[in-house]
Each structure stands twice: as structure tokens, then as C-alpha cells.
Short mmCIF file of C-alpha atoms in Angstrom, two decimals:
data_model
loop_
_atom_site.label_atom_id
_atom_site.label_comp_id
_atom_site.label_asym_id
_atom_site.label_seq_id
_atom_site.Cartn_x
_atom_site.Cartn_y
_atom_site.Cartn_z
CA MET A 808 84.77 -27.06 123.34
CA GLU A 809 82.26 -24.87 121.49
CA THR A 810 83.64 -26.28 118.24
CA THR A 811 83.17 -29.81 119.58
CA TYR A 812 79.52 -29.16 120.35
CA ARG A 813 79.01 -27.62 116.93
CA TRP A 814 80.43 -30.65 115.14
CA GLY A 815 78.43 -32.91 117.45
CA ALA A 816 75.25 -31.13 116.34
CA VAL A 817 76.23 -31.55 112.68
CA THR A 818 76.97 -35.25 113.20
CA ALA A 819 73.60 -35.74 114.91
CA LEU A 820 71.82 -34.98 111.63
CA ALA A 821 72.90 -38.40 110.34
CA PRO A 822 71.41 -40.77 112.95
CA VAL A 823 68.22 -38.70 113.10
CA ALA A 824 67.81 -39.08 109.33
CA TRP A 825 68.68 -42.78 109.50
CA GLY A 826 66.22 -43.40 112.33
CA ALA A 827 63.44 -42.04 110.13
CA ASN A 828 64.71 -44.03 107.16
CA TYR A 829 63.95 -47.40 108.80
CA PHE A 830 60.29 -46.38 108.97
CA VAL A 831 60.25 -44.94 105.43
CA THR A 832 61.90 -48.03 103.91
CA HIS A 833 59.64 -50.46 105.78
CA GLN A 834 56.43 -48.63 104.93
CA TYR A 835 56.89 -47.37 101.37
CA LEU A 836 59.64 -49.25 99.49
CA PRO A 837 59.24 -52.78 98.04
CA ALA A 838 60.52 -55.57 100.26
CA ASP A 839 61.51 -57.87 97.39
CA SER A 840 63.98 -55.49 95.69
CA PRO A 841 66.89 -54.95 98.10
CA TRP A 842 69.47 -54.49 95.33
CA TRP A 843 67.44 -51.87 93.51
CA GLY A 844 66.44 -50.23 96.77
CA ALA A 845 70.10 -49.88 97.75
CA ALA A 846 71.21 -48.79 94.25
CA LEU A 847 68.53 -46.11 93.94
CA ARG A 848 69.54 -44.84 97.37
CA ALA A 849 73.28 -44.68 96.72
CA LEU A 850 73.81 -43.73 93.09
CA PRO A 851 71.62 -40.59 92.88
CA ALA A 852 73.14 -39.31 96.14
CA GLY A 853 76.67 -40.02 94.91
CA CYS A 854 76.09 -38.33 91.55
CA LEU A 855 74.59 -35.27 93.24
CA LEU A 856 77.55 -34.88 95.60
CA LEU A 857 79.97 -35.55 92.74
CA ALA A 858 78.40 -32.73 90.74
CA LEU A 859 78.64 -30.40 93.75
CA SER A 860 82.26 -31.28 94.54
CA ARG A 861 83.39 -31.27 90.87
CA ARG A 862 86.38 -33.48 91.70
CA LEU A 863 87.44 -36.97 90.70
CA PRO A 864 89.68 -39.26 92.77
CA ARG A 865 93.44 -39.13 92.24
CA GLY A 866 96.13 -41.72 92.83
CA ALA A 867 95.43 -44.06 95.74
CA TRP A 868 91.98 -42.55 96.20
CA TRP A 869 90.68 -44.66 93.31
CA TRP A 870 91.17 -47.92 95.23
CA LYS A 871 90.41 -46.33 98.61
CA SER A 872 87.07 -45.07 97.30
CA ALA A 873 86.31 -48.52 95.92
CA VAL A 874 87.04 -50.18 99.28
CA LEU A 875 85.01 -47.61 101.23
CA GLY A 876 82.22 -47.77 98.68
CA LEU A 877 82.05 -51.55 99.08
CA LEU A 878 81.96 -51.38 102.89
CA ASN A 879 80.00 -48.19 103.62
CA THR A 880 77.66 -48.24 100.63
CA SER A 881 77.20 -51.52 98.71
CA THR A 882 77.34 -54.01 101.59
CA PHE A 883 75.87 -51.71 104.22
CA PHE A 884 72.89 -50.46 102.17
CA VAL A 885 71.80 -53.91 101.00
CA LEU A 886 72.01 -55.39 104.49
CA VAL A 887 70.23 -52.42 106.10
CA TYR A 888 67.48 -52.65 103.47
CA LEU A 889 67.01 -56.35 104.22
CA ALA A 890 67.05 -55.75 107.98
CA ALA A 891 64.43 -53.00 107.68
CA HIS A 892 62.02 -55.48 106.07
CA LEU A 893 62.94 -58.66 107.97
CA LEU A 894 62.98 -57.14 111.46
CA THR A 895 60.72 -54.85 113.38
CA THR A 896 62.02 -51.30 113.65
CA ALA A 897 62.47 -51.89 117.38
CA THR A 898 64.66 -54.96 116.91
CA ALA A 899 66.75 -53.39 114.14
CA ALA A 900 67.29 -50.25 116.20
CA THR A 901 68.33 -52.26 119.26
CA LEU A 902 70.93 -54.20 117.28
CA MET A 903 72.33 -51.04 115.69
CA ALA A 904 72.65 -49.57 119.19
CA LEU A 905 75.69 -51.83 119.46
CA SER A 906 77.40 -49.60 116.88
CA PRO A 907 79.22 -47.37 119.43
CA ALA A 908 81.06 -50.35 120.88
CA ALA A 909 81.77 -51.77 117.41
CA LEU A 910 83.10 -48.44 116.16
CA MET A 911 85.27 -48.02 119.27
CA LEU A 912 86.82 -51.46 118.69
CA SER A 913 87.41 -50.73 114.99
CA ALA A 914 88.98 -47.36 115.83
CA TRP A 915 91.20 -49.04 118.43
CA ALA A 916 92.40 -51.63 115.90
CA LEU A 917 92.74 -49.35 112.86
CA LEU A 918 93.41 -45.90 114.35
CA SER A 919 95.01 -46.70 117.72
CA GLU A 920 92.25 -44.70 119.41
CA ARG A 921 92.25 -46.54 122.72
CA PRO A 922 88.74 -46.47 124.23
CA ARG A 923 88.47 -44.31 127.34
CA VAL A 924 86.43 -45.33 130.36
CA ALA A 925 83.85 -42.58 129.94
CA PRO A 926 82.87 -43.45 126.33
CA LEU A 927 82.74 -47.15 127.19
CA ALA A 928 80.45 -46.37 130.11
CA GLY A 929 78.42 -44.12 127.83
CA ALA A 930 78.05 -46.94 125.30
CA ALA A 931 76.83 -49.34 128.01
CA ILE A 932 74.40 -46.78 129.45
CA GLY A 933 73.15 -45.82 125.99
CA LEU A 934 72.58 -49.45 125.01
CA GLY A 935 70.68 -49.97 128.25
CA GLY A 936 68.54 -46.96 127.41
CA VAL A 937 67.73 -48.32 123.95
CA VAL A 938 66.79 -51.72 125.36
CA LEU A 939 64.60 -50.00 127.95
CA MET A 940 62.88 -47.92 125.27
CA LEU A 941 62.12 -50.87 123.04
CA ALA A 942 61.56 -53.65 125.60
CA GLY A 943 58.33 -55.54 125.27
CA GLN A 944 57.55 -54.50 121.71
CA ALA A 945 56.02 -57.23 119.58
CA GLY A 946 57.73 -59.05 116.76
CA ALA A 947 59.81 -62.22 116.76
CA PRO A 948 63.18 -61.60 115.09
CA SER A 949 64.09 -63.64 112.02
CA VAL A 950 67.50 -65.29 111.82
CA ALA A 951 68.10 -63.79 108.36
CA GLY A 952 67.19 -60.34 109.67
CA LEU A 953 69.54 -60.67 112.63
CA ALA A 954 72.35 -61.80 110.32
CA ALA A 955 71.72 -58.88 107.95
CA SER A 956 71.73 -56.34 110.78
CA THR A 957 74.89 -57.80 112.33
CA GLY A 958 76.64 -57.80 108.96
CA ALA A 959 75.66 -54.18 108.37
CA LEU A 960 77.02 -53.26 111.79
CA ALA A 961 80.38 -54.95 111.15
CA SER A 962 80.77 -53.58 107.61
CA SER A 963 79.97 -49.99 108.58
CA SER A 964 82.15 -49.99 111.70
CA ILE A 965 85.23 -51.06 109.74
CA GLY A 966 84.36 -48.74 106.87
CA TYR A 967 83.87 -45.70 109.11
CA ALA A 968 87.17 -46.30 110.88
CA LEU A 969 88.95 -46.53 107.53
CA SER A 970 87.17 -43.35 106.39
CA LYS A 971 88.59 -41.55 109.39
CA ARG A 972 92.05 -42.99 108.81
CA TRP A 973 92.17 -42.00 105.15
CA GLY A 974 90.02 -38.88 105.33
CA ALA A 975 92.77 -36.23 105.21
CA GLY A 976 93.53 -37.03 101.59
CA ALA A 977 90.22 -35.62 100.32
CA GLY A 978 87.59 -33.05 101.14
CA ILE A 979 84.53 -34.31 103.00
CA LEU A 980 82.13 -33.62 100.13
CA ALA A 981 84.34 -35.22 97.48
CA GLY A 982 85.29 -38.23 99.63
CA THR A 983 81.63 -38.96 100.41
CA ALA A 984 80.70 -38.57 96.74
CA TRP A 985 83.35 -41.05 95.63
CA GLN A 986 82.25 -43.69 98.15
CA LEU A 987 78.57 -43.39 97.25
CA THR A 988 79.22 -43.35 93.50
CA PHE A 989 81.55 -46.36 93.52
CA GLY A 990 79.19 -48.27 95.78
CA GLY A 991 76.16 -47.20 93.75
CA VAL A 992 77.67 -48.44 90.48
CA LEU A 993 78.39 -51.83 92.06
CA LEU A 994 74.83 -51.97 93.37
CA LEU A 995 73.37 -51.03 89.98
CA VAL A 996 75.25 -53.89 88.27
CA ALA A 997 74.15 -56.32 90.97
CA ALA A 998 70.53 -55.12 90.72
CA LEU A 999 70.47 -55.68 86.94
CA VAL A 1000 71.99 -59.16 87.34
CA PHE A 1001 69.93 -60.40 90.29
CA GLU A 1002 66.63 -58.51 89.98
CA GLY A 1003 66.32 -57.42 86.34
CA GLY A 1004 64.51 -54.14 85.74
CA PRO A 1005 63.72 -51.64 88.50
CA PRO A 1006 60.55 -52.23 90.53
CA PRO A 1007 57.43 -50.12 89.90
CA LEU A 1008 56.93 -47.40 92.50
CA THR A 1009 53.82 -45.58 93.63
CA ALA A 1010 53.84 -41.83 94.24
CA PRO A 1011 54.53 -42.34 97.97
CA GLY A 1012 57.31 -44.74 96.99
CA VAL A 1013 58.95 -42.11 94.78
CA ALA A 1014 58.72 -39.58 97.62
CA ALA A 1015 60.19 -42.14 100.01
CA LEU A 1016 63.03 -42.84 97.60
CA ALA A 1017 63.74 -39.11 97.28
CA TYR A 1018 63.96 -38.82 101.08
CA THR A 1019 66.19 -41.90 101.29
CA ALA A 1020 68.61 -40.69 98.61
CA LEU A 1021 68.75 -36.95 99.35
CA ILE A 1022 68.27 -36.68 103.11
CA ALA A 1023 69.13 -40.09 104.60
CA THR A 1024 72.10 -40.57 102.27
CA ALA A 1025 73.56 -37.44 100.66
CA LEU A 1026 73.01 -35.06 103.57
CA ALA A 1027 73.36 -37.66 106.33
CA PHE A 1028 76.64 -39.16 105.12
CA VAL A 1029 78.27 -35.78 104.58
CA ALA A 1030 77.31 -34.88 108.16
CA TRP A 1031 78.50 -38.24 109.50
CA PHE A 1032 81.89 -38.16 107.77
CA ALA A 1033 82.33 -34.53 108.85
CA GLY A 1034 81.86 -35.75 112.42
CA LEU A 1035 84.39 -38.53 111.93
CA ARG A 1036 86.84 -35.96 110.57
CA HIS A 1037 86.55 -33.61 113.56
CA LEU A 1038 85.60 -35.82 116.53
CA PRO A 1039 86.91 -39.04 118.12
CA ALA A 1040 85.32 -42.18 116.70
CA ALA A 1041 83.96 -43.09 120.14
CA THR A 1042 82.05 -39.82 120.35
CA VAL A 1043 80.63 -40.21 116.85
CA GLY A 1044 79.53 -43.76 117.64
CA LEU A 1045 77.64 -42.61 120.72
CA ILE A 1046 75.90 -39.85 118.78
CA GLY A 1047 74.62 -42.65 116.56
CA LEU A 1048 72.39 -43.74 119.45
CA LEU A 1049 70.03 -40.96 118.37
CA ASN A 1050 68.95 -43.39 115.63
CA PRO A 1051 66.61 -45.50 117.81
CA VAL A 1052 65.55 -42.42 119.79
CA THR A 1053 64.31 -40.95 116.51
CA GLY A 1054 62.39 -44.13 115.78
CA VAL A 1055 60.55 -43.98 119.10
CA ALA A 1056 59.91 -40.24 118.73
CA LEU A 1057 58.42 -40.77 115.26
CA GLY A 1058 56.11 -43.42 116.68
CA VAL A 1059 54.85 -40.90 119.24
CA VAL A 1060 54.59 -37.85 116.96
CA VAL A 1061 53.57 -39.43 113.63
CA GLY A 1062 52.07 -42.73 114.68
CA GLY A 1063 50.15 -41.40 117.68
CA GLU A 1064 51.76 -43.94 120.03
CA PRO A 1065 51.77 -43.08 123.74
CA LEU A 1066 55.09 -42.13 125.34
CA THR A 1067 55.47 -44.42 128.35
CA VAL A 1068 57.51 -43.75 131.46
CA ARG A 1069 59.84 -46.59 130.41
CA GLN A 1070 60.46 -45.01 127.01
CA ALA A 1071 61.08 -41.59 128.53
CA ALA A 1072 63.56 -43.11 130.99
CA GLY A 1073 65.29 -44.95 128.14
CA MET A 1074 65.64 -41.73 126.14
CA ALA A 1075 67.13 -40.03 129.19
CA LEU A 1076 69.69 -42.83 129.57
CA VAL A 1077 70.66 -42.54 125.89
CA LEU A 1078 71.26 -38.81 126.29
CA VAL A 1079 73.36 -39.46 129.39
CA GLY A 1080 75.41 -42.01 127.46
CA ILE A 1081 76.00 -39.53 124.63
CA ALA A 1082 77.03 -36.83 127.11
CA LEU A 1083 79.55 -39.18 128.74
CA GLY A 1084 81.19 -39.80 125.38
CA ARG A 1085 81.98 -36.17 124.61
CA PRO A 1086 85.74 -35.62 124.22
CA ALA A 1087 87.65 -33.97 127.04
CA ALA A 1088 88.75 -30.43 126.26
CA SER A 1089 92.41 -31.40 126.42
CA ARG A 1090 91.97 -34.40 124.16
CA SER A 1091 89.56 -33.19 121.54
CA VAL A 1092 90.42 -33.88 117.93
CA LYS A 1093 91.82 -30.97 115.94
CA PRO A 1094 89.68 -30.04 112.98
CA VAL A 1095 91.21 -30.95 109.65
CA THR A 1096 91.28 -28.02 107.25
CA VAL A 1097 91.76 -29.95 104.02
CA ASP A 1098 88.58 -28.49 102.55
CA ALA A 1099 89.94 -24.95 102.66
CA THR A 1100 93.50 -25.43 101.48
CA GLY A 1101 95.68 -27.95 99.72
CA PRO A 1102 95.10 -29.95 96.54
CA GLU A 1103 91.40 -30.50 97.19
CA ALA A 1104 90.85 -26.74 96.96
CA THR A 1105 93.44 -25.82 94.36
CA GLY A 1106 93.41 -28.90 92.14
CA ARG A 1107 97.19 -29.30 92.49
CA PRO A 1108 98.75 -32.70 93.22
CA GLU A 1109 99.26 -33.65 96.86
CA THR A 1110 102.84 -33.58 98.13
CA GLY A 1111 104.29 -34.47 101.49
CA ARG A 1112 101.07 -34.33 103.52
CA THR A 1113 100.36 -36.43 106.56
CA ASN A 1114 97.06 -37.90 107.68
CA SER A 1115 96.21 -35.60 110.54
CA SER A 1116 92.74 -37.00 110.96
CA ALA A 1117 93.99 -40.36 112.20
CA THR A 1118 95.80 -40.87 115.43
CA THR A 1119 98.18 -43.36 113.83
CA GLY A 1120 99.63 -40.83 111.38
#
């Protein structure tokens, strides 16, 4: 169980970074350049991780990386960028609070991870906490923004489940690098076709882009996929509820907004929901040790290995 808590803490780095990224994108990056915004987020992060891992895909991992890059990077980043500008942070965070349920359903369909009662209850309680935190905040949602946020939710849920299913064939660092690089190249081509040259950025914009690429992408996605490798998908999805909690906390700490009783109660409900989703000691997922041994460490071809990170085998 100590290992479970440790990997839960690692996974939590991702939604905390993403919660801050909504604010950073909305405040400092240009609203009319979603393709470039997504490309400059994905490609530098992918190249950095690729240089650190020093491995290229082999065999089926070429097409797997392309599929995951399309779902988890290209589609997801563009739609999240649009949602961050078309919706208030409160509305976007509330919609993304549906991600635990969406990830549970994707894991059930693709991994045969049947949702347990406790995580389902945790997802419901956590969603209630997010709604309570953000209720009454101003800003009428746009239809385009709602569609973008919903599309991002669907794309990422399917992509994360597939990442967990296929994850045993590559180390976490290398697998994340391949997804981000493939997705980033697709985004770069699309940006050149649809938006021409890159947009001009101010000094705060460059700093915001550095945070988005290095912290909210490179570091956050390695942490997130590490969580998917070692924890049930339902647990990882619930940890994602820290995303809107981070948004509210930033408003209090950075923006000087008052912390109301309603917001405090909502945060407490989110934490209760996350706690309910922790895996039982007898059913926790075994850590996958592919980073320490096997072809990803030795460079030798893979032979006769099974996908121990997925419940379907």
C-alpha cells in the first residue's frame, strides 16, 4: 500500500500542473493560434524526452505511437487550447471533472477493468465537490467551447486507456516521448497549413510557453503515464480531480480571491472522492518493471513478453 500511495503522489503532479496550465494559457498565450499553441507545447516536450530516453520506436510501436500521439497529443492539445480560451476556467474545469467516469468506462471497454462501487462513488462525490466549488461563477459557456472540452475529454480517455493497455512494450519515458513527438509533428504541419508562421510572443508569453511545454507537458505526462502503468485507471482518473482544485487554489493564492465556505466544502468532497478511489490492498496493480530490464533497457529485440500492465493480457 505504501507503493500505491507513492505512485499516487507521483500521478498527482500531472493534474496540479494541468490545473495551472488553464490559467497560464488563458492569460498569456494568443487565443487565435490554437494549432501553434498546441504544436509549441507538444514538440519541444517530445524532443526533450526523446533526447533523454535515447530510444526510437520498434516494430508495432511506430503505429501505436502514431495513434496515441493523435489521441493524447494532437487532438487533445488543440481542443484543450480552444476550451481554455472559449470557456471560463471554472466551466472548463467542471467539464473535465467528468474525466474519472469517462476513463473508467474506457478502461472497462478496452482493458476489462470493471468499475468497482467505491471508485464510482468517489467519481460522483468528486464531481459534486467540483460543482460546489465552482457554482455561481460568472461566464456563459459557448457552444464551441463546450464541444471542444467534450471532445478533449473523449479523446484523452480513450487514449489513456490504450496507453495503459500497450504500455508494457516500452519504458515510460520513451513511450511518452514517442507520443508527444508524433503528435507534435502532426500539429506543426497543421499549424503551418492553417495558421502560417508562428505568432509573436511577449516575454511573459515565452515564459508561459516554457511552463506549458516543460512542466505541464513533459513532466506532467511522464508522471501521468507512470500512474497509469502502476495504478488502476479508475484511481488515476480520480486523482485527476486535483485539476480544478488547483484552479481554485491558484485563484485564492495568486489572484487574491477569498476562499468561501462553499469552496472549502467542495475541496473536501473532492479529496473524499479521491480517497474512495484508492485501490484495495488485495487488488492493487503490480508495478511493471519494464524500465529496469528487458529490451527497453538493453536495446535487444523484444521476445515472448506479455502485456502485464493491462488486465486483458
